[in-house]
Coordinates of C-alpha atoms in Angstrom, one line a residue:
X1 CA 0.0 0.0 0.0
X2 CA 2.8 2.4 0.8
X3 CA 4.3 2.1 -2.7
X4 CA 0.9 2.7 -4.2
X5 CA 0.4 5.8 -2.1
X6 CA 3.8 7.2 -3.0
X7 CA 3.2 6.6 -6.7
X8 CA -0.3 8.2 -6.6
X9 CA 0.4 11.1 -4.4
X10 CA 4.0 12.0 -5.2
X11 CA 5.2 10.1 -8.3
X12 CA 2.5 11.3 -10.7
X13 CA 0.8 14.6 -11.6
X14 CA -2.5 15.2 -9.7
X15 CA -1.3 14.0 -6.3
X16 CA -2.7 17.1 -4.6
X17 CA -6.2 16.5 -6.1
X18 CA -6.0 12.8 -5.0
X19 CA -5.2 13.9 -1.5
X20 CA -8.3 16.2 -1.5
X21 CA -10.5 13.4 -2.8
X22 CA -9.3 11.0 -0.2
X23 CA -9.8 13.6 2.6
X24 CA -13.3 14.3 1.3
X25 CA -14.2 10.6 1.2
X26 CA -12.8 10.1 4.7
X27 CA -15.6 12.4 5.9
X28 CA -18.4 10.6 4.1
X29 CA -19.0 8.5 0.9
X30 CA -19.8 10.7 -2.1
X31 CA -20.4 10.3 -5.8
X32 CA -18.3 11.8 -8.6
X33 CA -20.7 14.8 -9.0
X34 CA -20.7 15.6 -5.3
X35 CA -16.9 15.5 -5.3
X36 CA -16.7 17.7 -8.3
X37 CA -18.9 20.3 -6.7
X38 CA -17.3 20.1 -3.3
X39 CA -13.7 20.3 -4.6
X40 CA -14.5 22.7 -7.4
X41 CA -12.9 20.4 -10.0
X42 CA -14.1 19.4 -13.4
X43 CA -16.3 16.2 -13.4
X44 CA -13.9 14.5 -15.9
X45 CA -10.9 15.3 -13.7
X46 CA -12.7 13.8 -10.7
X47 CA -13.6 10.7 -12.7
X48 CA -10.0 10.2 -13.8
X49 CA -8.6 10.4 -10.3
X50 CA -11.3 8.1 -9.0
X51 CA -10.4 5.5 -11.5
X52 CA -6.8 5.7 -10.5
X53 CA -7.7 5.4 -6.8
X54 CA -10.0 2.4 -7.5
X55 CA -7.3 0.7 -9.6
X56 CA -4.8 0.9 -6.7
X57 CA -7.3 -0.2 -4.0
X58 CA -7.5 3.1 -2.2
X59 CA -11.2 3.5 -2.8
X60 CA -14.1 1.2 -3.8
X61 CA -17.6 1.8 -5.2
X62 CA -21.1 0.9 -4.1
X63 CA -24.4 1.5 -5.7
X64 CA -25.6 1.6 -9.3
X65 CA -23.6 3.3 -12.1
X66 CA -25.5 6.7 -12.0
X67 CA -25.4 7.3 -8.3
X68 CA -22.3 5.2 -7.6
X69 CA -20.8 6.2 -4.3
X70 CA -17.1 6.0 -3.5
X71 CA -15.7 4.8 -0.2
X72 CA -12.3 4.3 1.3
X73 CA -11.3 0.7 1.3
X74 CA -10.7 -1.2 4.5
X75 CA -7.1 -1.8 3.3
X76 CA -6.5 1.9 2.9
X77 CA -7.9 2.6 6.4
X78 CA -5.5 0.1 7.9
X79 CA -2.7 2.2 6.3
X80 CA -4.0 5.6 6.9
X81 CA -1.0 6.5 9.1
X82 CA 1.3 5.9 6.1
X83 CA -1.0 8.3 4.1
X84 CA -0.6 11.0 6.7
X85 CA 3.2 10.5 6.8
X86 CA 3.4 10.9 3.1
X87 CA 1.3 14.0 3.2
X88 CA 3.6 15.5 5.8
X89 CA 6.6 14.8 3.7
X90 CA 4.9 16.4 0.6
X91 CA 4.7 19.6 2.6
X92 CA 8.4 19.7 3.4

């Protein structure tokens, strides 16, 4: 998980937006449209980042395609301290 987080947050463009998405989902599950409005990002940008986060088992989906909600995975939640440590290092 740590390698995936480093890659997604530091090793590729868009890491800051992925951090914002993860933080928003840590408060409550949301769909792509809700995230787009809340984070003031284009819907397609949100969808791109959500796909990357699902692909790396950071988030998972629930519900039907139209109203599909995104949740943090149990695996990510077990490694949340690593996420916070990486975020702290990003700021340095």
